[in-house]
């Protein structure tokens, strides 16, 4: 009898029949996605997706950060190819944001977001508060592991049709 009462309480406490953990991950997913969309528009307004703006930002990271020399070499390569790298970064940021907000292909998108944010964290090493990007980095990894698109996302619809797919 207590098991049924506990189960009823858990179902009442959840949103749309989803367990609380799934709802929590969905909140984090939408928040990280909104962060990417916000950053896209902020960077667009600052001109950071132009070759000159992008190269200037990356070169400032090279000069000011405490990143390993090998990573600074990678950043230098990106800055020297800013005409191609800047629009790629813009497309990456807006795509990750939109896909996370709507919860489509959440697992691979969240893993790409994890790698992308980790690269930014490395680029800014020593120029910003260490936790500033580390929290979203690890939150993105948790989204990939936790299948965060299965609550409040398009992935939930896809999972009904193909429940064994690793993509959602």
Rosetta silent file (secondary structure, phi, psi, omega in degrees, C-alpha in Angstrom):
SEQUENCE: XXXXXXXXXXXXXXXXXXXXXXXXXXXXXXXXXXXXXXXXXXXXXXXXXXXXXXXXXXXXXXXXXXXXXXXXXXXXXXXXXXXXXXXXXXXXXXXXXXXXXXXXXXXXXXXXXXXXXXXXXXXXXXXXXXXXXXXXXXXXXXXXXXXXXXXXXXXXXXXXXXXXXXXX
SCORE:     score description
SCORE:     0.000 S_00000001
   1 L     0.000  -42.689  179.042    0.000    0.000    0.000 S_00000001
   2 H   -67.508  -30.391  178.207    2.788    2.436    0.811 S_00000001
   3 H   -64.046  -44.049  178.329    4.478    1.583   -2.486 S_00000001
   4 H   -64.702  -39.106  178.554    1.371    2.621   -4.417 S_00000001
   5 H   -65.645  -42.316  178.731    1.064    5.831   -2.377 S_00000001
   6 H   -64.704  -42.906  178.925    4.728    6.672   -2.984 S_00000001
   7 H   -62.474  -41.890  178.749    4.358    5.945   -6.686 S_00000001
   8 H   -63.549  -40.100  177.579    1.257    8.153   -6.867 S_00000001
   9 H   -63.488  -43.277  179.630    3.123   10.979   -5.121 S_00000001
  10 H   -62.937  -40.505  179.217    6.044   10.673   -7.560 S_00000001
  11 H   -68.077  -36.919  178.603    3.701   10.757  -10.547 S_00000001
  12 H   -68.326  -35.629 -178.056    1.877   13.782   -9.149 S_00000001
  13 H   -74.795  -18.123 -178.032    5.182   15.569   -8.511 S_00000001
  14 L   -88.873  161.878 -179.059    6.394   15.061  -12.073 S_00000001
  15 L  -101.989  128.889  177.098    5.484   17.183  -15.073 S_00000001
  16 L    54.460   34.845  177.018    3.699   15.570  -18.023 S_00000001
  17 L    75.994    6.196  179.887    4.329   12.086  -16.661 S_00000001
  18 L   -92.711  144.189  174.873    8.116   12.534  -16.765 S_00000001
  19 L   -61.762  155.067 -178.778   10.305   11.718  -13.763 S_00000001
  20 H   -56.183  -39.421 -179.819   11.681   14.703  -11.891 S_00000001
  21 H   -62.612  -40.098  178.245   15.234   14.016  -13.096 S_00000001
  22 H   -63.678  -40.744  178.100   14.108   14.132  -16.742 S_00000001
  23 H   -66.161  -39.483  177.643   12.388   17.459  -16.125 S_00000001
  24 H   -62.366  -44.206  177.309   15.501   18.789  -14.400 S_00000001
  25 H   -63.967  -36.325  178.468   17.681   17.782  -17.338 S_00000001
  26 H   -64.126  -39.356  177.131   15.196   19.398  -19.718 S_00000001
  27 H   -62.237  -44.787  178.842   15.490   22.682  -17.802 S_00000001
  28 H   -63.593  -41.871 -179.503   19.291   22.506  -18.047 S_00000001
  29 H   -60.175  -47.988 -179.785   19.044   21.615  -21.766 S_00000001
  30 H   -65.329  -37.413  179.483   16.817   24.578  -22.559 S_00000001
  31 H   -65.870  -46.467  178.613   19.036   26.881  -20.477 S_00000001
  32 H   -64.460  -40.838  177.070   22.269   25.800  -22.212 S_00000001
  33 H   -61.469  -44.901  178.118   20.507   26.082  -25.577 S_00000001
  34 H   -62.808  -35.478  177.171   19.265   29.572  -24.744 S_00000001
  35 H   -60.955  -44.895  179.143   22.805   30.492  -23.684 S_00000001
  36 H   -62.718  -43.434  179.500   24.107   29.495  -27.140 S_00000001
  37 H   -63.291  -44.152  179.065   21.375   31.479  -28.913 S_00000001
  38 H   -60.477  -47.293 -178.455   22.058   34.517  -26.692 S_00000001
  39 H   -63.175  -38.715  177.323   25.826   34.302  -27.297 S_00000001
  40 H   -56.488  -51.987 -177.793   25.251   34.029  -31.045 S_00000001
  41 H   -68.336  -34.781  176.220   23.287   37.277  -31.137 S_00000001
  42 H   -63.375  -47.978  179.731   25.670   38.981  -28.712 S_00000001
  43 H   -66.447  -36.478  176.981   28.699   38.020  -30.837 S_00000001
  44 H   -60.507  -45.327  178.880   26.858   38.982  -34.024 S_00000001
  45 H   -65.177  -29.730  179.249   26.203   42.439  -32.566 S_00000001
  46 H   -84.209   -5.950 -178.569   29.856   42.799  -31.560 S_00000001
  47 L    76.959   21.089 -176.525   31.059   41.905  -35.059 S_00000001
  48 L   -79.624   -5.651  176.365   32.902   38.817  -33.818 S_00000001
  49 L   -98.451    5.103  171.305   31.744   36.727  -36.782 S_00000001
  50 L   -86.407  155.473  179.101   33.572   38.965  -39.236 S_00000001
  51 H   -55.704  -43.958 -178.605   37.121   37.904  -40.147 S_00000001
  52 H   -67.861  -44.119  179.778   38.656   40.935  -38.433 S_00000001
  53 H   -64.321  -43.051  179.865   36.516   40.650  -35.301 S_00000001
  54 H   -64.733  -49.433 -179.199   37.103   36.911  -34.985 S_00000001
  55 H   -60.586  -39.549  178.750   40.866   37.154  -35.563 S_00000001
  56 H   -62.575  -43.604  179.196   41.095   39.990  -33.025 S_00000001
  57 H   -63.881  -47.911 -178.146   39.299   37.975  -30.356 S_00000001
  58 H   -64.386  -41.310  178.035   41.340   34.828  -30.948 S_00000001
  59 H   -64.284  -32.659  176.162   44.605   36.780  -30.987 S_00000001
  60 H   -67.576  -36.304  174.930   43.645   38.375  -27.661 S_00000001
  61 H   -64.305  -42.143 -179.409   43.171   34.875  -26.222 S_00000001
  62 H   -60.748  -42.217 -177.937   46.575   33.836  -27.557 S_00000001
  63 H   -72.880  -41.333 -169.472   48.235   36.839  -25.886 S_00000001
  64 H   -96.881  -23.577 -172.463   46.362   36.811  -22.561 S_00000001
  65 L   -82.252  165.836  176.344   45.488   33.189  -21.830 S_00000001
  66 L  -106.018   28.771  179.183   47.506   30.547  -20.049 S_00000001
  67 L   -64.132  153.761  175.249   46.517   27.865  -22.542 S_00000001
  68 L   -59.458  152.131 -177.386   49.094   25.228  -23.459 S_00000001
  69 H   -57.781  -38.448  179.717   51.374   26.184  -26.364 S_00000001
  70 H   -62.785  -39.037  179.132   49.875   23.468  -28.575 S_00000001
  71 H   -70.509  -36.568  176.383   46.398   24.916  -28.047 S_00000001
  72 H   -63.173  -33.209  176.404   47.675   28.425  -28.791 S_00000001
  73 H   -65.814  -40.620  176.535   49.013   27.056  -32.078 S_00000001
  74 H   -63.105  -43.859  178.480   45.541   25.733  -32.908 S_00000001
  75 H   -62.511  -39.219  177.589   44.047   29.116  -32.037 S_00000001
  76 H   -61.877  -40.013  176.720   46.634   30.808  -34.248 S_00000001
  77 H   -61.573  -43.601  179.064   45.628   28.569  -37.140 S_00000001
  78 H   -64.642  -42.106  179.854   41.978   29.503  -36.595 S_00000001
  79 H   -64.737  -37.137 -179.736   42.811   33.223  -36.434 S_00000001
  80 H   -73.528  -15.816  176.201   44.810   33.023  -39.656 S_00000001
  81 L  -116.752   39.193 -174.322   41.807   31.391  -41.347 S_00000001
  82 H   -61.739  -28.881  179.803   39.227   33.709  -39.776 S_00000001
  83 H   -62.850  -27.997  177.881   37.308   34.175  -43.032 S_00000001
  84 H   -98.138  -39.136 -175.229   36.311   30.523  -42.796 S_00000001
  85 H   -69.877  -37.163 -177.425   36.435   29.975  -39.017 S_00000001
  86 H   -61.969  -51.742  178.060   34.212   32.934  -38.047 S_00000001
  87 H   -66.189  -30.152  176.283   31.118   31.827  -39.997 S_00000001
  88 H   -64.171  -41.607  178.454   31.733   28.227  -38.886 S_00000001
  89 H   -65.863  -40.269  178.265   31.686   29.344  -35.266 S_00000001
  90 H   -60.515  -47.220 -179.910   28.516   31.370  -35.881 S_00000001
  91 H   -64.975  -37.332  178.493   26.762   28.375  -37.443 S_00000001
  92 H   -63.157  -48.479 -176.651   27.968   26.107  -34.648 S_00000001
  93 H   -64.880  -45.468 -178.241   26.680   28.379  -31.895 S_00000001
  94 H   -71.561  -36.730  179.391   23.241   29.049  -33.387 S_00000001
  95 H   -66.221  -47.045  177.973   22.773   25.404  -34.446 S_00000001
  96 H   -59.320  -42.895 -179.019   23.713   24.026  -31.039 S_00000001
  97 H   -61.553  -50.467 -177.247   21.412   26.548  -29.386 S_00000001
  98 H   -65.068  -45.495 -178.570   18.361   25.840  -31.499 S_00000001
  99 H   -63.218  -37.328  177.944   18.791   22.056  -31.421 S_00000001
 100 H   -70.844  -40.704 -179.470   19.176   22.055  -27.632 S_00000001
 101 H   -61.460  -43.629 -178.429   16.186   24.337  -27.075 S_00000001
 102 H   -85.058  -11.125  177.621   13.892   22.133  -29.178 S_00000001
 103 L    72.237   42.728  179.239   15.476   18.902  -27.918 S_00000001
 104 L  -109.189  126.436 -177.508   16.363   17.413  -31.297 S_00000001
 105 L    54.660   43.130 -170.464   19.258   14.934  -31.516 S_00000001
 106 H   -58.397  -42.874 -176.923   20.082   15.987  -27.987 S_00000001
 107 H   -61.357  -54.773  179.082   22.695   13.370  -27.181 S_00000001
 108 H   -66.668  -36.399  179.757   25.077   14.067  -30.093 S_00000001
 109 H   -65.248  -42.962  179.014   24.360   17.802  -30.000 S_00000001
 110 H   -65.250  -35.391  177.617   25.056   17.975  -26.262 S_00000001
 111 H   -68.197  -40.073  175.132   28.291   16.044  -26.767 S_00000001
 112 H   -63.303  -41.437  177.203   29.372   18.483  -29.499 S_00000001
 113 H   -60.782  -40.835  176.582   28.421   21.344  -27.152 S_00000001
 114 H   -58.350  -49.301 -179.624   30.578   19.712  -24.462 S_00000001
 115 H   -64.683  -42.770 -179.127   33.587   19.562  -26.819 S_00000001
 116 H   -63.529  -49.069  179.938   32.976   23.068  -28.139 S_00000001
 117 H   -65.839  -34.485  176.511   32.618   24.629  -24.688 S_00000001
 118 H   -63.846  -38.124  177.890   35.669   22.703  -23.457 S_00000001
 119 H   -66.485  -39.001  176.017   37.680   24.213  -26.320 S_00000001
 120 H   -65.639  -38.814  178.741   36.479   27.697  -25.341 S_00000001
 121 H   -60.798  -43.798  177.774   37.348   26.964  -21.726 S_00000001
 122 H   -63.605  -40.243 -178.612   40.875   26.019  -22.802 S_00000001
 123 H   -64.537  -35.130 -177.001   41.115   29.159  -24.955 S_00000001
 124 L   -93.417    5.252 -176.134   40.126   31.435  -22.071 S_00000001
 125 L   -50.116  120.726  177.843   42.294   29.702  -19.469 S_00000001
 126 L    86.847   -6.611  179.291   43.547   32.335  -17.060 S_00000001
 127 L  -102.806  -13.335 -177.719   41.523   35.181  -18.602 S_00000001
 128 L  -140.779  169.211  176.052   38.230   34.460  -16.864 S_00000001
 129 L   -60.427  132.057 -172.534   36.906   32.866  -13.705 S_00000001
 130 L   -58.187  -32.167 -177.247   37.598   29.133  -14.009 S_00000001
 131 H   -83.417  -11.408 -175.597   33.977   28.143  -13.284 S_00000001
 132 H   -54.908  -44.659  177.709   32.515   30.553  -15.817 S_00000001
 133 H  -106.414  -18.397 -177.692   32.620   27.983  -18.625 S_00000001
 134 H   -64.288  -36.627  179.094   33.381   24.835  -16.653 S_00000001
 135 H   -64.418  -50.287  176.605   29.811   24.582  -15.355 S_00000001
 136 H   -63.937  -31.245  176.591   28.225   24.719  -18.853 S_00000001
 137 H   -58.857  -53.305 -177.247   30.933   22.303  -20.111 S_00000001
 138 H   -71.250  -32.799  176.018   29.989   19.682  -17.528 S_00000001
 139 H   -63.531  -39.061  177.873   26.267   20.423  -17.829 S_00000001
 140 H   -64.040  -39.302  176.547   26.521   19.691  -21.569 S_00000001
 141 H   -63.723  -41.833  178.430   28.191   16.370  -20.838 S_00000001
 142 H   -62.753  -35.522  178.040   25.394   15.540  -18.382 S_00000001
 143 H   -64.333  -39.250  179.077   22.823   16.332  -21.083 S_00000001
 144 H   -67.555  -43.650 -178.383   24.463   13.835  -23.439 S_00000001
 145 H   -69.830  -39.213 -172.580   24.659   11.127  -20.790 S_00000001
 146 L   -87.845    5.157  179.679   21.168   11.771  -19.399 S_00000001
 147 L    53.128   55.077 -171.177   19.228   11.748  -22.672 S_00000001
 148 H   -69.442   -9.578  178.740   17.894   15.205  -21.928 S_00000001
 149 H   -84.338   -5.237 -176.319   15.765   15.448  -25.064 S_00000001
 150 H   -80.957   -5.472  171.381   13.317   12.812  -23.881 S_00000001
 151 L  -121.367  130.536  176.683   11.440   15.347  -21.750 S_00000001
 152 L    60.288   26.344 -177.889    9.981   18.453  -23.376 S_00000001
 153 L  -137.276  165.024  176.949   11.815   17.743  -26.660 S_00000001
 154 H   -61.197  -31.812  178.882   11.385   16.463  -30.181 S_00000001
 155 H   -57.151  -30.492  178.965   13.538   13.489  -29.158 S_00000001
 156 H   -62.947  -39.376  177.733   10.639   12.256  -26.999 S_00000001
 157 H   -68.341  -41.133 -179.998    8.508   11.888  -30.130 S_00000001
 158 H   -68.500  -34.566 -179.298   11.316   10.159  -32.004 S_00000001
 159 H   -67.623  -28.770  176.845   12.005    7.824  -29.071 S_00000001
 160 H   -66.235  -37.182 -178.543    8.429    6.568  -29.205 S_00000001
 161 H   -81.444  -40.578 -179.618    8.941    5.474  -32.803 S_00000001
 162 L  -127.678   76.043 -172.485   12.562    4.261  -32.444 S_00000001
 163 L   -66.307  -23.566 -176.717   13.053    3.579  -28.715 S_00000001
 164 L   -93.007    2.134 -178.150   16.416    1.803  -29.018 S_00000001
 165 L   -67.856  134.675  177.642   18.163    4.566  -31.000 S_00000001
 166 L   -77.788   -6.906 -174.946   21.277    5.968  -29.283 S_00000001
 167 L   -76.654  -21.004  178.830   20.694    9.410  -30.870 S_00000001
 168 L  -138.523    0.000    0.000   18.039   10.450  -28.373 S_00000001
